[in-house]
Amino acid sequence: MSRNSHLTVATGETDTMINMKNLLYLISMSSLFQCVTRQISLTQPGTVTVKPSEVLQLTCKVTGASLTDGSVHAVDWVRQPVGKGLEWLGRILYNSATYYAQCLQGRITVSRDTNKGE
């Protein structure tokens, strides 16, 4: 069984160069304590240039667990800009509740597709 979580980021008013290799994601620690093996992969291009009003979408594929039954409590999206520390972007819980970094409110959407297995 595989399920996807998606991250969509709207760009600002200037061109944005994003090195996607520095975008990380984490499964919340609560699922790690259950001693259940998870396989997680991020589908992404290497480097993407997006212009104002364009949308960037990334997909996190989770296999071996369900994003809807609480076995994976949450999927957190975190990025690490070159030369900087980790920056939390947002979270989606198993019940579809979402939370976002205040500085990205209105520019970011985290969603999931529980019907799409790959």
mmCIF file with all atom_site columns, C-alpha atoms in Angstrom:
data_model
loop_
_atom_site.group_PDB
_atom_site.id
_atom_site.type_symbol
_atom_site.label_atom_id
_atom_site.label_alt_id
_atom_site.label_comp_id
_atom_site.label_asym_id
_atom_site.label_entity_id
_atom_site.label_seq_id
_atom_site.pdbx_PDB_ins_code
_atom_site.Cartn_x
_atom_site.Cartn_y
_atom_site.Cartn_z
_atom_site.occupancy
_atom_site.B_iso_or_equiv
_atom_site.pdbx_formal_charge
_atom_site.auth_seq_id
_atom_site.auth_comp_id
_atom_site.auth_asym_id
_atom_site.auth_atom_id
_atom_site.pdbx_PDB_model_num
ATOM 1   C CA . MET A 1 1   ? 0.000  0.000  0.000   1.00 0.00 ? 1   MET A CA 1
ATOM 2   C CA . SER A 1 2   ? 1.344  3.405  -0.867  1.00 0.00 ? 2   SER A CA 1
ATOM 3   C CA . ARG A 1 3   ? -0.134 6.800  -0.280  1.00 0.00 ? 3   ARG A CA 1
ATOM 4   C CA . ASN A 1 4   ? 0.964  10.261 -1.226  1.00 0.00 ? 4   ASN A CA 1
ATOM 5   C CA . SER A 1 5   ? 1.256  13.541 0.580   1.00 0.00 ? 5   SER A CA 1
ATOM 6   C CA . HIS A 1 6   ? 1.616  16.648 -1.549  1.00 0.00 ? 6   HIS A CA 1
ATOM 7   C CA . LEU A 1 7   ? 3.244  20.001 -0.883  1.00 0.00 ? 7   LEU A CA 1
ATOM 8   C CA . THR A 1 8   ? 2.269  22.965 -3.035  1.00 0.00 ? 8   THR A CA 1
ATOM 9   C CA . VAL A 1 9   ? 4.082  26.292 -2.692  1.00 0.00 ? 9   VAL A CA 1
ATOM 10  C CA . ALA A 1 10  ? 3.013  29.516 -4.407  1.00 0.00 ? 10  ALA A CA 1
ATOM 11  C CA . THR A 1 11  ? 5.959  31.739 -5.285  1.00 0.00 ? 11  THR A CA 1
ATOM 12  C CA . GLY A 1 12  ? 6.394  35.348 -4.250  1.00 0.00 ? 12  GLY A CA 1
ATOM 13  C CA . GLU A 1 13  ? 6.722  38.423 -6.425  1.00 0.00 ? 13  GLU A CA 1
ATOM 14  C CA . THR A 1 14  ? 10.250 37.668 -7.640  1.00 0.00 ? 14  THR A CA 1
ATOM 15  C CA . ASP A 1 15  ? 11.746 34.676 -9.425  1.00 0.00 ? 15  ASP A CA 1
ATOM 16  C CA . THR A 1 16  ? 12.558 31.892 -7.010  1.00 0.00 ? 16  THR A CA 1
ATOM 17  C CA . MET A 1 17  ? 15.337 29.348 -7.488  1.00 0.00 ? 17  MET A CA 1
ATOM 18  C CA . ILE A 1 18  ? 14.741 26.301 -5.355  1.00 0.00 ? 18  ILE A CA 1
ATOM 19  C CA . ASN A 1 19  ? 17.300 23.545 -4.957  1.00 0.00 ? 19  ASN A CA 1
ATOM 20  C CA . MET A 1 20  ? 14.962 20.634 -4.401  1.00 0.00 ? 20  MET A CA 1
ATOM 21  C CA . LYS A 1 21  ? 17.761 18.447 -3.042  1.00 0.00 ? 21  LYS A CA 1
ATOM 22  C CA . ASN A 1 22  ? 17.629 20.637 0.058   1.00 0.00 ? 22  ASN A CA 1
ATOM 23  C CA . LEU A 1 23  ? 13.924 20.095 0.645   1.00 0.00 ? 23  LEU A CA 1
ATOM 24  C CA . LEU A 1 24  ? 13.438 17.484 3.321   1.00 0.00 ? 24  LEU A CA 1
ATOM 25  C CA . TYR A 1 25  ? 10.443 15.872 4.850   1.00 0.00 ? 25  TYR A CA 1
ATOM 26  C CA . LEU A 1 26  ? 9.977  13.978 8.070   1.00 0.00 ? 26  LEU A CA 1
ATOM 27  C CA . ILE A 1 27  ? 7.513  11.508 9.442   1.00 0.00 ? 27  ILE A CA 1
ATOM 28  C CA . SER A 1 28  ? 6.619  12.697 12.905  1.00 0.00 ? 28  SER A CA 1
ATOM 29  C CA . MET A 1 29  ? 8.386  11.061 15.823  1.00 0.00 ? 29  MET A CA 1
ATOM 30  C CA . SER A 1 30  ? 5.196  9.518  17.157  1.00 0.00 ? 30  SER A CA 1
ATOM 31  C CA . SER A 1 31  ? 5.185  6.933  14.377  1.00 0.00 ? 31  SER A CA 1
ATOM 32  C CA . LEU A 1 32  ? 8.839  6.032  14.965  1.00 0.00 ? 32  LEU A CA 1
ATOM 33  C CA . PHE A 1 33  ? 8.127  4.835  18.488  1.00 0.00 ? 33  PHE A CA 1
ATOM 34  C CA . GLN A 1 34  ? 5.742  2.183  17.158  1.00 0.00 ? 34  GLN A CA 1
ATOM 35  C CA . CYS A 1 35  ? 8.701  0.208  15.752  1.00 0.00 ? 35  CYS A CA 1
ATOM 36  C CA . VAL A 1 36  ? 7.030  -0.079 12.370  1.00 0.00 ? 36  VAL A CA 1
ATOM 37  C CA . THR A 1 37  ? 9.227  0.009  9.283   1.00 0.00 ? 37  THR A CA 1
ATOM 38  C CA . ARG A 1 38  ? 8.299  2.698  6.788   1.00 0.00 ? 38  ARG A CA 1
ATOM 39  C CA . GLN A 1 39  ? 9.678  3.337  3.339   1.00 0.00 ? 39  GLN A CA 1
ATOM 40  C CA . ILE A 1 40  ? 9.486  6.959  2.297   1.00 0.00 ? 40  ILE A CA 1
ATOM 41  C CA . SER A 1 41  ? 10.565 8.537  -0.955  1.00 0.00 ? 41  SER A CA 1
ATOM 42  C CA . LEU A 1 42  ? 10.321 12.029 -2.385  1.00 0.00 ? 42  LEU A CA 1
ATOM 43  C CA . THR A 1 43  ? 9.456  12.366 -6.060  1.00 0.00 ? 43  THR A CA 1
ATOM 44  C CA . GLN A 1 44  ? 11.193 15.472 -7.303  1.00 0.00 ? 44  GLN A CA 1
ATOM 45  C CA . PRO A 1 45  ? 13.373 16.983 -10.009 1.00 0.00 ? 45  PRO A CA 1
ATOM 46  C CA . GLY A 1 46  ? 16.906 18.105 -9.082  1.00 0.00 ? 46  GLY A CA 1
ATOM 47  C CA . THR A 1 47  ? 16.608 21.894 -9.347  1.00 0.00 ? 47  THR A CA 1
ATOM 48  C CA . VAL A 1 48  ? 13.514 23.829 -10.329 1.00 0.00 ? 48  VAL A CA 1
ATOM 49  C CA . THR A 1 49  ? 13.106 27.491 -11.228 1.00 0.00 ? 49  THR A CA 1
ATOM 50  C CA . VAL A 1 50  ? 9.617  28.827 -10.644 1.00 0.00 ? 50  VAL A CA 1
ATOM 51  C CA . LYS A 1 51  ? 8.364  32.249 -11.637 1.00 0.00 ? 51  LYS A CA 1
ATOM 52  C CA . PRO A 1 52  ? 5.844  34.442 -9.843  1.00 0.00 ? 52  PRO A CA 1
ATOM 53  C CA . SER A 1 53  ? 2.338  32.963 -9.937  1.00 0.00 ? 53  SER A CA 1
ATOM 54  C CA . GLU A 1 54  ? 3.677  29.502 -10.864 1.00 0.00 ? 54  GLU A CA 1
ATOM 55  C CA . VAL A 1 55  ? 3.036  26.571 -8.559  1.00 0.00 ? 55  VAL A CA 1
ATOM 56  C CA . LEU A 1 56  ? 5.584  24.060 -7.298  1.00 0.00 ? 56  LEU A CA 1
ATOM 57  C CA . GLN A 1 57  ? 4.244  20.644 -6.274  1.00 0.00 ? 57  GLN A CA 1
ATOM 58  C CA . LEU A 1 58  ? 6.212  17.872 -4.574  1.00 0.00 ? 58  LEU A CA 1
ATOM 59  C CA . THR A 1 59  ? 4.990  14.388 -3.711  1.00 0.00 ? 59  THR A CA 1
ATOM 60  C CA . CYS A 1 60  ? 6.057  12.310 -0.735  1.00 0.00 ? 60  CYS A CA 1
ATOM 61  C CA . LYS A 1 61  ? 5.306  8.613  -1.228  1.00 0.00 ? 61  LYS A CA 1
ATOM 62  C CA . VAL A 1 62  ? 4.765  6.542  1.915   1.00 0.00 ? 62  VAL A CA 1
ATOM 63  C CA . THR A 1 63  ? 4.649  2.755  1.645   1.00 0.00 ? 63  THR A CA 1
ATOM 64  C CA . GLY A 1 64  ? 4.135  0.135  4.320   1.00 0.00 ? 64  GLY A CA 1
ATOM 65  C CA . ALA A 1 65  ? 1.828  2.349  6.359   1.00 0.00 ? 65  ALA A CA 1
ATOM 66  C CA . SER A 1 66  ? -1.452 4.176  6.112   1.00 0.00 ? 66  SER A CA 1
ATOM 67  C CA . LEU A 1 67  ? -1.787 7.949  6.235   1.00 0.00 ? 67  LEU A CA 1
ATOM 68  C CA . THR A 1 68  ? -5.386 7.652  7.394   1.00 0.00 ? 68  THR A CA 1
ATOM 69  C CA . ASP A 1 69  ? -5.525 5.160  10.281  1.00 0.00 ? 69  ASP A CA 1
ATOM 70  C CA . GLY A 1 70  ? -3.117 6.839  12.674  1.00 0.00 ? 70  GLY A CA 1
ATOM 71  C CA . SER A 1 71  ? -0.209 4.426  12.103  1.00 0.00 ? 71  SER A CA 1
ATOM 72  C CA . VAL A 1 72  ? 1.540  7.470  10.634  1.00 0.00 ? 72  VAL A CA 1
ATOM 73  C CA . HIS A 1 73  ? 0.273  10.263 12.846  1.00 0.00 ? 73  HIS A CA 1
ATOM 74  C CA . ALA A 1 74  ? 1.559  13.087 10.653  1.00 0.00 ? 74  ALA A CA 1
ATOM 75  C CA . VAL A 1 75  ? 3.694  14.007 7.688   1.00 0.00 ? 75  VAL A CA 1
ATOM 76  C CA . ASP A 1 76  ? 5.794  17.112 8.261   1.00 0.00 ? 76  ASP A CA 1
ATOM 77  C CA . TRP A 1 77  ? 7.436  19.054 5.434   1.00 0.00 ? 77  TRP A CA 1
ATOM 78  C CA . VAL A 1 78  ? 10.770 20.678 6.239   1.00 0.00 ? 78  VAL A CA 1
ATOM 79  C CA . ARG A 1 79  ? 13.287 22.427 4.006   1.00 0.00 ? 79  ARG A CA 1
ATOM 80  C CA . GLN A 1 80  ? 16.904 23.363 4.450   1.00 0.00 ? 80  GLN A CA 1
ATOM 81  C CA . PRO A 1 81  ? 18.019 26.319 2.344   1.00 0.00 ? 81  PRO A CA 1
ATOM 82  C CA . VAL A 1 82  ? 21.670 26.215 1.298   1.00 0.00 ? 82  VAL A CA 1
ATOM 83  C CA . GLY A 1 83  ? 23.851 27.314 4.205   1.00 0.00 ? 83  GLY A CA 1
ATOM 84  C CA . LYS A 1 84  ? 20.945 27.598 6.647   1.00 0.00 ? 84  LYS A CA 1
ATOM 85  C CA . GLY A 1 85  ? 19.212 25.480 9.269   1.00 0.00 ? 85  GLY A CA 1
ATOM 86  C CA . LEU A 1 86  ? 16.060 23.412 8.944   1.00 0.00 ? 86  LEU A CA 1
ATOM 87  C CA . GLU A 1 87  ? 12.809 25.314 8.419   1.00 0.00 ? 87  GLU A CA 1
ATOM 88  C CA . TRP A 1 88  ? 9.436  23.702 9.180   1.00 0.00 ? 88  TRP A CA 1
ATOM 89  C CA . LEU A 1 89  ? 6.908  24.346 6.405   1.00 0.00 ? 89  LEU A CA 1
ATOM 90  C CA . GLY A 1 90  ? 3.757  22.495 7.352   1.00 0.00 ? 90  GLY A CA 1
ATOM 91  C CA . ARG A 1 91  ? 2.083  19.325 8.556   1.00 0.00 ? 91  ARG A CA 1
ATOM 92  C CA . ILE A 1 92  ? -0.846 17.107 7.648   1.00 0.00 ? 92  ILE A CA 1
ATOM 93  C CA . LEU A 1 93  ? -2.307 14.769 10.262  1.00 0.00 ? 93  LEU A CA 1
ATOM 94  C CA . TYR A 1 94  ? -3.867 11.341 9.667   1.00 0.00 ? 94  TYR A CA 1
ATOM 95  C CA . ASN A 1 95  ? -7.314 12.984 9.976   1.00 0.00 ? 95  ASN A CA 1
ATOM 96  C CA . SER A 1 96  ? -6.460 15.574 7.239   1.00 0.00 ? 96  SER A CA 1
ATOM 97  C CA . ALA A 1 97  ? -5.971 18.476 9.665   1.00 0.00 ? 97  ALA A CA 1
ATOM 98  C CA . THR A 1 98  ? -3.253 20.807 8.358   1.00 0.00 ? 98  THR A CA 1
ATOM 99  C CA . TYR A 1 99  ? -0.911 23.285 10.008  1.00 0.00 ? 99  TYR A CA 1
ATOM 100 C CA . TYR A 1 100 ? 1.456  25.759 8.351   1.00 0.00 ? 100 TYR A CA 1
ATOM 101 C CA . ALA A 1 101 ? 4.389  27.956 9.273   1.00 0.00 ? 101 ALA A CA 1
ATOM 102 C CA . GLN A 1 102 ? 3.001  31.418 9.958   1.00 0.00 ? 102 GLN A CA 1
ATOM 103 C CA . CYS A 1 103 ? 5.323  33.048 7.417   1.00 0.00 ? 103 CYS A CA 1
ATOM 104 C CA . LEU A 1 104 ? 3.898  30.791 4.672   1.00 0.00 ? 104 LEU A CA 1
ATOM 105 C CA . GLN A 1 105 ? 0.194  31.143 5.466   1.00 0.00 ? 105 GLN A CA 1
ATOM 106 C CA . GLY A 1 106 ? -1.732 31.514 2.205   1.00 0.00 ? 106 GLY A CA 1
ATOM 107 C CA . ARG A 1 107 ? 1.260  30.439 0.081   1.00 0.00 ? 107 ARG A CA 1
ATOM 108 C CA . ILE A 1 108 ? 1.494  26.760 0.980   1.00 0.00 ? 108 ILE A CA 1
ATOM 109 C CA . THR A 1 109 ? -0.901 23.816 0.884   1.00 0.00 ? 109 THR A CA 1
ATOM 110 C CA . VAL A 1 110 ? -0.242 20.331 2.194   1.00 0.00 ? 110 VAL A CA 1
ATOM 111 C CA . SER A 1 111 ? -2.692 17.698 0.982   1.00 0.00 ? 111 SER A CA 1
ATOM 112 C CA . ARG A 1 112 ? -2.878 13.957 0.467   1.00 0.00 ? 112 ARG A CA 1
ATOM 113 C CA . ASP A 1 113 ? -4.268 11.493 -2.041  1.00 0.00 ? 113 ASP A CA 1
ATOM 114 C CA . THR A 1 114 ? -5.343 8.414  -0.102  1.00 0.00 ? 114 THR A CA 1
ATOM 115 C CA . ASN A 1 115 ? -6.826 6.706  -3.164  1.00 0.00 ? 115 ASN A CA 1
ATOM 116 C CA . LYS A 1 116 ? -3.711 6.819  -5.321  1.00 0.00 ? 116 LYS A CA 1
ATOM 117 C CA . GLY A 1 117 ? -1.511 3.785  -4.843  1.00 0.00 ? 117 GLY A CA 1
ATOM 118 C CA . GLU A 1 118 ? 1.744  3.488  -6.811  1.00 0.00 ? 118 GLU A CA 1
#
